[in-house]
mmCIF file of C-alpha atoms and ligand atoms in Angstrom:
data_model
loop_
_atom_site.group_PDB
_atom_site.id
_atom_site.type_symbol
_atom_site.label_atom_id
_atom_site.label_comp_id
_atom_site.label_asym_id
_atom_site.label_seq_id
_atom_site.Cartn_x
_atom_site.Cartn_y
_atom_site.Cartn_z
ATOM 1 C CA MET V 1 -22.670 -29.154 -35.436
ATOM 2 C CA TYR V 2 -19.571 -27.206 -34.423
ATOM 3 C CA MET V 3 -19.085 -24.115 -36.526
ATOM 4 C CA VAL V 4 -15.871 -22.164 -36.720
ATOM 5 C CA LYS V 5 -16.696 -18.491 -36.600
ATOM 6 C CA ILE V 6 -15.439 -16.750 -39.689
ATOM 7 C CA MET V 7 -13.910 -13.490 -38.589
ATOM 8 C CA LYS V 8 -15.277 -10.441 -40.282
ATOM 9 C CA LEU V 9 -13.056 -7.663 -41.591
ATOM 10 C CA SER V 10 -14.134 -4.023 -41.951
ATOM 11 C CA LEU V 11 -12.003 -2.134 -44.454
ATOM 12 C CA ILE V 12 -12.205 1.636 -44.067
ATOM 13 C CA ILE V 13 -11.296 3.896 -46.953
ATOM 14 C CA PRO V 14 -11.256 7.702 -46.493
ATOM 15 C CA CYS V 15 -11.795 9.368 -49.858
ATOM 16 C CA TYR V 16 -11.230 12.976 -50.777
ATOM 17 C CA ASN V 17 -11.299 13.771 -54.491
ATOM 18 C CA GLU V 18 -10.426 10.239 -55.527
ATOM 19 C CA ALA V 19 -12.900 9.885 -58.424
ATOM 20 C CA SER V 20 -10.493 8.200 -60.818
ATOM 21 C CA ASN V 21 -9.108 5.864 -58.136
ATOM 22 C CA ILE V 22 -12.390 4.411 -56.868
ATOM 23 C CA ALA V 23 -13.034 1.795 -59.549
ATOM 24 C CA PRO V 24 -9.422 0.522 -59.783
ATOM 25 C CA PHE V 25 -9.253 0.447 -55.986
ATOM 26 C CA PHE V 26 -12.449 -1.595 -55.691
ATOM 27 C CA GLN V 27 -11.237 -3.956 -58.402
ATOM 28 C CA LYS V 28 -7.865 -4.414 -56.753
ATOM 29 C CA VAL V 29 -9.272 -5.008 -53.255
ATOM 30 C CA THR V 30 -11.897 -7.538 -54.282
ATOM 31 C CA SER V 31 -9.476 -9.477 -56.481
ATOM 32 C CA THR V 32 -6.799 -9.468 -53.763
ATOM 33 C CA PHE V 33 -9.225 -10.642 -51.093
ATOM 34 C CA SER V 34 -10.799 -13.411 -53.133
ATOM 35 C CA GLY V 35 -9.661 -16.775 -51.864
ATOM 36 C CA HIS V 36 -8.142 -15.201 -48.745
ATOM 37 C CA ILE V 37 -10.742 -13.127 -46.949
ATOM 38 C CA SER V 38 -14.349 -14.132 -47.465
ATOM 39 C CA ASN V 39 -16.218 -12.179 -44.821
ATOM 40 C CA PHE V 40 -15.631 -8.459 -45.184
ATOM 41 C CA GLU V 41 -17.334 -5.107 -45.566
ATOM 42 C CA LEU V 42 -16.029 -2.040 -47.363
ATOM 43 C CA ILE V 43 -16.709 1.300 -45.699
ATOM 44 C CA PHE V 44 -15.969 4.242 -47.958
ATOM 45 C CA VAL V 45 -16.045 7.651 -46.315
ATOM 46 C CA ASN V 46 -16.631 10.423 -48.817
ATOM 47 C CA ASP V 47 -14.969 13.340 -47.082
ATOM 48 C CA GLY V 48 -16.659 16.199 -48.936
ATOM 49 C CA SER V 49 -15.087 15.430 -52.316
ATOM 50 C CA LYS V 50 -15.612 18.065 -54.984
ATOM 51 C CA ASP V 51 -15.207 15.688 -57.908
ATOM 52 C CA ASP V 52 -17.152 12.570 -58.961
ATOM 53 C CA THR V 53 -16.018 10.417 -56.050
ATOM 54 C CA LEU V 54 -19.537 10.032 -54.650
ATOM 55 C CA LYS V 55 -21.081 9.330 -58.046
ATOM 56 C CA ASN V 56 -18.486 6.630 -58.751
ATOM 57 C CA LEU V 57 -19.002 5.099 -55.317
ATOM 58 C CA LYS V 58 -22.764 4.977 -55.848
ATOM 59 C CA GLU V 59 -22.284 3.275 -59.196
ATOM 60 C CA ILE V 60 -20.254 0.509 -57.579
ATOM 61 C CA LEU V 61 -22.688 0.229 -54.676
ATOM 62 C CA SER V 62 -25.616 -0.410 -56.997
ATOM 63 C CA SER V 63 -23.815 -3.041 -59.032
ATOM 64 C CA THR V 64 -21.960 -5.153 -56.475
ATOM 65 C CA ASN V 65 -23.013 -7.745 -53.962
ATOM 66 C CA VAL V 66 -19.971 -7.124 -51.791
ATOM 67 C CA ASP V 67 -21.039 -5.693 -48.400
ATOM 68 C CA MET V 68 -20.483 -2.001 -48.878
ATOM 69 C CA LYS V 69 -21.306 1.243 -47.121
ATOM 70 C CA ILE V 70 -20.794 4.851 -48.124
ATOM 71 C CA ILE V 71 -20.624 7.406 -45.341
ATOM 72 C CA ASN V 72 -21.193 10.720 -47.041
ATOM 73 C CA PHE V 73 -19.956 13.720 -45.053
ATOM 74 C CA SER V 74 -21.720 17.079 -45.274
ATOM 75 C CA ARG V 75 -18.354 18.723 -46.123
ATOM 76 C CA ASN V 76 -14.625 18.072 -45.909
ATOM 77 C CA PHE V 77 -13.691 17.249 -42.319
ATOM 78 C CA GLY V 78 -10.218 15.804 -42.943
ATOM 79 C CA LYS V 79 -8.776 12.311 -43.019
ATOM 80 C CA GLU V 80 -8.653 11.937 -39.240
ATOM 81 C CA ALA V 81 -12.402 12.572 -38.997
ATOM 82 C CA ALA V 82 -13.039 10.210 -41.919
ATOM 83 C CA MET V 83 -11.087 7.385 -40.281
ATOM 84 C CA PHE V 84 -12.924 7.970 -36.995
ATOM 85 C CA ALA V 85 -16.331 7.847 -38.706
ATOM 86 C CA GLY V 86 -15.384 4.652 -40.526
ATOM 87 C CA ILE V 87 -14.239 2.921 -37.352
ATOM 88 C CA LYS V 88 -17.445 4.007 -35.606
ATOM 89 C CA GLU V 89 -19.608 2.519 -38.354
ATOM 90 C CA SER V 90 -17.606 -0.711 -38.581
ATOM 91 C CA SER V 91 -18.822 -3.996 -37.190
ATOM 92 C CA GLY V 92 -15.938 -6.352 -38.009
ATOM 93 C CA ASP V 93 -13.829 -8.396 -35.605
ATOM 94 C CA TYR V 94 -10.907 -6.861 -37.453
ATOM 95 C CA VAL V 95 -10.760 -3.293 -38.688
ATOM 96 C CA SER V 96 -8.337 -2.074 -41.366
ATOM 97 C CA LEU V 97 -7.515 1.417 -42.567
ATOM 98 C CA ILE V 98 -6.278 2.014 -46.101
ATOM 99 C CA ASP V 99 -5.975 4.962 -48.506
ATOM 100 C CA ALA V 100 -8.000 5.099 -51.702
ATOM 101 C CA ASP V 101 -5.103 6.020 -53.980
ATOM 102 C CA LEU V 102 -3.601 2.497 -54.147
ATOM 103 C CA GLN V 103 -0.320 3.701 -52.686
ATOM 104 C CA GLN V 104 -0.837 0.938 -50.179
ATOM 105 C CA ASP V 105 -1.162 -2.528 -51.601
ATOM 106 C CA PRO V 106 -4.236 -4.416 -50.248
ATOM 107 C CA GLU V 107 -2.059 -7.557 -50.264
ATOM 108 C CA TYR V 108 -0.687 -6.267 -46.993
ATOM 109 C CA ILE V 109 -4.174 -6.325 -45.483
ATOM 110 C CA VAL V 110 -4.319 -10.052 -46.207
ATOM 111 C CA LYS V 111 -0.900 -10.445 -44.578
ATOM 112 C CA MET V 112 -2.003 -8.413 -41.559
ATOM 113 C CA VAL V 113 -5.186 -10.450 -41.083
ATOM 114 C CA GLU V 114 -3.232 -13.692 -41.395
ATOM 115 C CA PHE V 115 -0.732 -12.416 -38.867
ATOM 116 C CA LEU V 116 -3.472 -11.593 -36.346
ATOM 117 C CA ASP V 117 -5.108 -14.968 -36.964
ATOM 118 C CA GLU V 118 -1.864 -16.733 -36.120
ATOM 119 C CA ASN V 119 -0.626 -14.476 -33.336
ATOM 120 C CA LYS V 120 -3.290 -14.120 -30.699
ATOM 121 C CA ASP V 121 -0.927 -12.105 -28.489
ATOM 122 C CA TYR V 122 -0.963 -9.217 -30.926
ATOM 123 C CA ASP V 123 -3.899 -6.833 -31.289
ATOM 124 C CA CYS V 124 -2.686 -4.583 -34.046
ATOM 125 C CA VAL V 125 -0.483 -4.778 -37.120
ATOM 126 C CA ALA V 126 0.822 -1.473 -38.450
ATOM 127 C CA ALA V 127 2.632 -1.072 -41.722
ATOM 128 C CA TYR V 128 5.801 0.904 -41.435
ATOM 129 C CA GLN V 129 8.162 2.198 -44.025
ATOM 130 C CA ASP V 130 11.802 1.276 -43.760
ATOM 131 C CA GLU V 131 12.886 3.360 -46.677
ATOM 132 C CA ARG V 132 11.210 6.564 -47.645
ATOM 133 C CA HIS V 133 10.951 7.853 -51.160
ATOM 134 C CA GLU V 134 10.771 11.476 -50.136
ATOM 135 C CA SER V 135 12.997 14.503 -50.419
ATOM 136 C CA ALA V 136 15.984 14.640 -48.051
ATOM 137 C CA ILE V 137 14.574 17.753 -46.408
ATOM 138 C CA LYS V 138 11.231 16.069 -45.585
ATOM 139 C CA ILE V 139 13.038 13.031 -44.179
ATOM 140 C CA PHE V 140 15.281 15.306 -42.092
ATOM 141 C CA PHE V 141 12.338 17.219 -40.602
ATOM 142 C CA LYS V 142 10.399 14.027 -39.957
ATOM 143 C CA ASN V 143 13.363 12.544 -38.071
ATOM 144 C CA CYS V 144 13.640 15.739 -36.003
ATOM 145 C CA PHE V 145 9.922 15.606 -35.222
ATOM 146 C CA TYR V 146 10.076 12.019 -33.958
ATOM 147 C CA LYS V 147 13.151 12.741 -31.814
ATOM 148 C CA LEU V 148 11.411 15.747 -30.278
ATOM 149 C CA ILE V 149 8.003 14.210 -29.655
ATOM 150 C CA ASN V 150 9.471 11.009 -28.208
ATOM 151 C CA ARG V 151 11.395 13.133 -25.743
ATOM 152 C CA LEU V 152 8.310 15.100 -24.751
ATOM 153 C CA ALA V 153 5.402 12.638 -24.908
ATOM 154 C CA GLU V 154 4.670 9.780 -22.548
ATOM 155 C CA VAL V 155 4.005 7.263 -25.326
ATOM 156 C CA ASP V 156 6.343 6.052 -28.027
ATOM 157 C CA PHE V 157 5.825 7.407 -31.548
ATOM 158 C CA LYS V 158 7.310 5.044 -34.111
ATOM 159 C CA ASN V 159 9.084 6.777 -36.973
ATOM 160 C CA GLY V 160 7.741 5.543 -40.308
ATOM 161 C CA ALA V 161 4.616 3.878 -38.881
ATOM 162 C CA SER V 162 1.531 4.781 -40.878
ATOM 163 C CA ASP V 163 -2.178 4.596 -40.253
ATOM 164 C CA PHE V 164 -2.240 1.756 -42.808
ATOM 165 C CA ARG V 165 -3.025 -0.910 -40.230
ATOM 166 C CA THR V 166 -5.324 -3.680 -39.021
ATOM 167 C CA PHE V 167 -6.503 -4.135 -35.467
ATOM 168 C CA ARG V 168 -8.906 -6.165 -33.389
ATOM 169 C CA ARG V 169 -12.300 -4.983 -32.177
ATOM 170 C CA PRO V 170 -11.140 -3.936 -28.673
ATOM 171 C CA VAL V 171 -8.581 -1.579 -30.248
ATOM 172 C CA ALA V 172 -11.307 -0.112 -32.464
ATOM 173 C CA ASP V 173 -13.530 0.429 -29.420
ATOM 174 C CA ALA V 174 -10.661 2.090 -27.555
ATOM 175 C CA ILE V 175 -10.086 4.471 -30.454
ATOM 176 C CA ILE V 176 -13.792 5.316 -30.611
ATOM 177 C CA SER V 177 -13.733 6.063 -26.878
ATOM 178 C CA MET V 178 -11.230 8.853 -27.483
ATOM 179 C CA GLY V 179 -13.581 11.699 -28.272
ATOM 180 C CA GLU V 180 -11.067 14.474 -28.765
ATOM 181 C CA TYR V 181 -11.823 16.965 -31.483
ATOM 182 C CA HIS V 182 -8.222 17.531 -32.582
ATOM 183 C CA ARG V 183 -7.385 14.000 -33.608
ATOM 184 C CA PHE V 184 -3.793 12.970 -34.179
ATOM 185 C CA SER V 185 -3.826 9.270 -34.934
ATOM 186 C CA LYS V 186 -0.039 8.906 -34.855
ATOM 187 C CA GLY V 187 -0.466 9.566 -31.134
ATOM 188 C CA ILE V 188 -3.850 7.941 -30.581
ATOM 189 C CA PHE V 189 -2.616 4.510 -31.715
ATOM 190 C CA PRO V 190 0.298 4.309 -29.268
ATOM 191 C CA TRP V 191 -1.786 6.013 -26.562
ATOM 192 C CA VAL V 192 -4.493 3.329 -26.483
ATOM 193 C CA GLY V 193 -1.774 0.729 -26.015
ATOM 194 C CA PHE V 194 -2.224 -2.960 -27.024
ATOM 195 C CA GLU V 195 0.462 -5.124 -28.614
ATOM 196 C CA THR V 196 1.411 -3.784 -32.017
ATOM 197 C CA TYR V 197 3.460 -5.585 -34.621
ATOM 198 C CA TYR V 198 5.230 -3.352 -37.146
ATOM 199 C CA MET V 199 5.201 -4.885 -40.584
ATOM 200 C CA PRO V 200 7.732 -3.450 -43.039
ATOM 201 C CA TYR V 201 6.220 -2.340 -46.328
ATOM 202 C CA ASP V 202 6.889 -0.124 -49.289
ATOM 203 C CA THR V 203 4.442 2.398 -50.743
ATOM 204 C CA ASN V 204 3.644 2.669 -54.417
ATOM 205 C CA ALA V 205 3.287 5.928 -56.289
ATOM 206 C CA ARG V 206 -0.172 7.484 -56.186
ATOM 207 C CA LEU V 207 -2.344 5.971 -58.935
ATOM 208 C CA SER V 208 -3.642 9.395 -59.900
ATOM 209 C CA GLY V 209 -4.195 12.853 -58.445
ATOM 210 C CA THR V 210 -1.794 14.600 -56.094
ATOM 211 C CA SER V 211 -1.017 14.189 -52.423
ATOM 212 C CA SER V 212 -2.304 16.985 -50.258
ATOM 213 C CA TRP V 213 0.833 17.229 -48.104
ATOM 214 C CA SER V 214 3.083 20.231 -48.527
ATOM 215 C CA LEU V 215 6.029 20.965 -46.232
ATOM 216 C CA ILE V 216 4.060 23.729 -44.505
ATOM 217 C CA LYS V 217 1.105 21.390 -43.926
ATOM 218 C CA LEU V 218 3.506 18.834 -42.454
ATOM 219 C CA PHE V 219 4.904 21.450 -40.071
ATOM 220 C CA LYS V 220 1.421 22.399 -38.920
ATOM 221 C CA TYR V 221 0.557 18.729 -38.510
ATOM 222 C CA ALA V 222 3.697 18.128 -36.433
ATOM 223 C CA PHE V 223 2.870 21.073 -34.198
ATOM 224 C CA GLU V 224 -0.704 19.789 -33.772
ATOM 225 C CA GLY V 225 0.745 16.470 -32.645
ATOM 226 C CA ILE V 226 3.014 18.083 -30.094
ATOM 227 C CA VAL V 227 0.181 20.189 -28.669
ATOM 228 C CA ALA V 228 -2.177 17.188 -28.626
ATOM 229 C CA PHE V 229 0.133 14.815 -26.817
ATOM 230 C CA THR V 230 2.390 16.870 -24.564
ATOM 231 C CA THR V 231 2.087 19.913 -22.354
ATOM 232 C CA THR V 232 5.842 20.491 -22.179
ATOM 233 C CA PRO V 233 5.785 23.650 -24.356
ATOM 234 C CA LEU V 234 3.623 25.252 -21.669
ATOM 235 C CA LYS V 235 6.464 24.791 -19.211
ATOM 236 C CA ILE V 236 9.043 26.394 -21.467
ATOM 237 C CA SER V 237 7.983 29.876 -20.393
ATOM 238 C CA SER V 238 8.581 29.086 -16.712
ATOM 239 C CA TRP V 239 12.058 27.823 -17.531
ATOM 240 C CA ILE V 240 12.975 30.775 -19.712
ATOM 241 C CA GLY V 241 11.486 33.170 -17.163
ATOM 242 C CA GLY V 242 13.479 31.639 -14.307
ATOM 243 C CA LEU V 243 16.689 31.615 -16.310
ATOM 244 C CA SER V 244 16.387 35.220 -17.420
ATOM 245 C CA SER V 245 15.615 36.408 -13.874
ATOM 246 C CA ILE V 246 18.779 34.755 -12.598
ATOM 247 C CA THR V 247 20.797 36.263 -15.440
ATOM 248 C CA ALA V 248 19.328 39.689 -14.710
ATOM 249 C CA LEU V 249 20.188 39.365 -11.024
ATOM 250 C CA ILE V 250 23.800 38.443 -11.769
ATOM 251 C CA TYR V 251 24.109 41.280 -14.253
ATOM 252 C CA MET V 252 22.681 43.717 -11.698
ATOM 253 C CA ILE V 253 25.332 42.743 -9.162
ATOM 254 C CA VAL V 254 28.037 43.159 -11.806
ATOM 255 C CA VAL V 255 26.765 46.637 -12.668
ATOM 256 C CA ILE V 256 26.607 47.748 -9.045
ATOM 257 C CA VAL V 257 30.112 46.466 -8.321
ATOM 258 C CA GLN V 258 31.446 48.166 -11.464
ATOM 259 C CA LYS V 259 29.914 51.475 -10.446
ATOM 260 C CA LEU V 260 30.859 51.445 -6.760
ATOM 261 C CA ALA V 261 34.284 49.853 -6.893
ATOM 262 C CA PHE V 262 35.644 51.029 -10.242
ATOM 263 C CA SER V 263 33.434 54.070 -11.017
ATOM 264 C CA ILE V 264 32.789 52.726 -14.506
ATOM 265 C CA ALA V 265 30.077 54.732 -16.236
ATOM 266 C CA ILE V 266 27.502 52.419 -17.772
ATOM 267 C CA PRO V 267 26.636 53.068 -21.395
ATOM 268 C CA GLY V 268 23.353 51.335 -21.828
ATOM 269 C CA TYR V 269 21.263 52.422 -24.800
ATOM 270 C CA ALA V 270 22.072 49.548 -27.187
ATOM 271 C CA THR V 271 21.962 46.917 -24.442
ATOM 272 C CA ILE V 272 18.553 48.092 -23.303
ATOM 273 C CA VAL V 273 17.077 48.093 -26.794
ATOM 274 C CA VAL V 274 18.380 44.598 -27.481
ATOM 275 C CA LEU V 275 17.147 43.254 -24.148
ATOM 276 C CA ILE V 276 13.703 44.812 -24.548
ATOM 277 C CA LEU V 277 13.325 43.354 -28.020
ATOM 278 C CA PHE V 278 14.612 39.975 -26.955
ATOM 279 C CA PHE V 279 12.371 39.605 -23.929
ATOM 280 C CA ASN V 280 9.342 41.051 -25.642
ATOM 281 C CA GLY V 281 9.832 38.444 -28.333
ATOM 282 C CA LEU V 282 10.070 35.671 -25.753
ATOM 283 C CA GLN V 283 6.966 36.917 -23.961
ATOM 284 C CA LEU V 284 4.922 37.031 -27.117
ATOM 285 C CA MET V 285 6.141 33.597 -28.143
ATOM 286 C CA THR V 286 5.204 32.003 -24.832
ATOM 287 C CA LEU V 287 1.848 33.790 -24.917
ATOM 288 C CA GLY V 288 1.362 32.276 -28.359
ATOM 289 C CA ILE V 289 2.087 28.797 -27.008
ATOM 290 C CA ILE V 290 -0.419 29.283 -24.208
ATOM 291 C CA GLY V 291 -2.864 30.523 -26.837
ATOM 292 C CA GLU V 292 -2.463 27.305 -28.822
ATOM 293 C CA TYR V 293 -3.476 25.196 -25.859
ATOM 294 C CA LEU V 294 -6.203 27.595 -24.857
ATOM 295 C CA SER V 295 -7.747 27.600 -28.326
ATOM 296 C CA LYS V 296 -7.768 23.806 -28.393
ATOM 297 C CA THR V 297 -9.403 23.745 -24.979
ATOM 298 C CA TYR V 298 -11.919 26.317 -26.194
ATOM 299 C CA ILE V 299 -12.907 24.263 -29.235
ATOM 300 C CA GLN V 300 -13.084 21.069 -27.189
ATOM 301 C CA THR V 301 -15.392 22.638 -24.592
ATOM 302 C CA LYS V 302 -17.890 23.429 -27.336
ATOM 303 C CA LYS V 303 -18.248 19.668 -27.781
ATOM 304 C CA ARG V 304 -18.783 19.984 -31.491
ATOM 305 C CA PRO V 305 -19.111 16.724 -33.382
ATOM 306 C CA ILE V 306 -15.957 15.504 -35.115
ATOM 307 C CA TYR V 307 -17.857 15.102 -38.388
ATOM 308 C CA ILE V 308 -21.368 15.446 -39.760
ATOM 309 C CA THR V 309 -22.908 12.758 -41.903
ATOM 310 C CA LYS V 310 -25.244 13.757 -44.665
ATOM 311 C CA GLU V 311 -26.292 10.193 -45.425
ATOM 312 C CA ILE V 312 -25.195 6.594 -45.130
ATOM 313 C CA LEU V 313 -25.819 4.418 -48.158
ATOM 314 C CA GLU V 314 -25.514 0.653 -47.985
ATOM 315 C CA ASN V 315 -26.407 -2.369 -50.016
ATOM 316 C CA LYS V 316 -26.487 -4.908 -47.228
ATOM 317 C CA LYS V 317 -29.946 -6.347 -46.675
ATOM 318 C CA PRO V 318 -30.990 -6.065 -43.037
ATOM 319 C CA ARG V 319 -30.594 -9.499 -41.445
HETATM 320 N N1 UDP Q 401 -8.133 12.160 -47.460
HETATM 321 C C1 UDP Q 401 -9.352 12.438 -46.812
HETATM 322 N N2 UDP Q 401 -9.624 13.724 -46.451
HETATM 323 C C2 UDP Q 401 -8.746 14.756 -46.665
HETATM 324 C C3 UDP Q 401 -7.491 14.443 -47.288
HETATM 325 C C4 UDP Q 401 -7.229 13.141 -47.657
HETATM 326 O O1 UDP Q 401 -10.175 11.548 -46.596
HETATM 327 O O2 UDP Q 401 -9.062 15.886 -46.320
HETATM 328 C C5 UDP Q 401 -7.852 10.755 -47.860
HETATM 329 C C6 UDP Q 401 -7.404 10.603 -49.314
HETATM 330 O O3 UDP Q 401 -8.492 10.471 -50.195
HETATM 331 C C7 UDP Q 401 -6.573 9.326 -49.260
HETATM 332 C C8 UDP Q 401 -5.943 9.399 -47.853
HETATM 333 O O4 UDP Q 401 -6.767 10.288 -47.100
HETATM 334 O O5 UDP Q 401 -7.359 8.175 -49.347
HETATM 335 C C9 UDP Q 401 -4.508 9.876 -47.878
HETATM 336 O O6 UDP Q 401 -4.426 11.137 -48.528
HETATM 337 P P1 UDP Q 401 -3.192 11.527 -49.444
HETATM 338 O O7 UDP Q 401 -2.934 10.471 -50.454
HETATM 339 O O8 UDP Q 401 -3.446 12.906 -49.946
HETATM 340 O O9 UDP Q 401 -2.005 11.583 -48.381
HETATM 341 P P2 UDP Q 401 -0.568 10.869 -48.432
HETATM 342 O O10 UDP Q 401 -0.724 9.532 -49.091
HETATM 343 O O11 UDP Q 401 0.289 11.769 -49.207
HETATM 344 O O12 UDP Q 401 -0.185 10.759 -46.985
HETATM 345 MG MG1 MG Q 402 -1.611 8.949 -50.715
#
């Protein structure tokens, strides 16, 4: 008898202090999937939560017959590490990433899976936000960041694209093959390539708790991205150095001509102080940039694991 293979979906949910969101999230996902997606597993990654997230996950695990796994980290390693661990543990033909706070409606996962089912040419569907419900200042800085990084990096970063997405197995394997310690998924997704369809969507407000993103954190994150995906800042010092040498040369000629031809005495104290301060500042800044790259290289050469698992709990019977 000819059997149509039912594609399996792995849904990965990074969780950090999401205790009160776990049960509503589970409820919402299972009710949304019913009738649409029959073969799926839920992979919750407890990223060192300090509240009852793990306890609530265990409660659901013991009472459901939905395929479910809990990857329990030994401490907080960050969302990037949690997503990586989830993808590594997944076995589905499709893999989806979603947040635990219900800001992202699981209905979109159904839409993404349907899209991939119908469009074999595409390997990935990424949700992207047309309109942002954020402060004008955050939107401004985000736009600046995308302009800058798209100028510097070799791959295209799409403004508004999130890591709320669904992709096929080969994309998942490609992501796993990228073993870098400083993970920046906004760059990893375009870097691995594959055909990506951007599906417009709108986020909801967080169900409960607060987002962990402050403006300063966003700045740091943006800088991480630039360091991870371009080496252009390293070249800035050569450019500035070259430019200032030429300027100094021209100024030297001017000074000599002034002295010899017009006998103009050269008052210099203020100029010298300003120049010393200015160029010392530039030197320290460029040293700092080199330091950023060097420190990343240093950490990477230690080959530390991206995350450490304390335990993996699952309810699936071994087949
Ligand atoms: N998260 C995580 N580890 C962290 C921070 C966040 O696993 O160190 C998870 C969090 O539980 C949520 C998702 O990542 O499921 C997105 O986090 P958050 O809602 O704070 O970010 P935002 O929605 O504001 O981008
Ligand atoms: Mg959120």
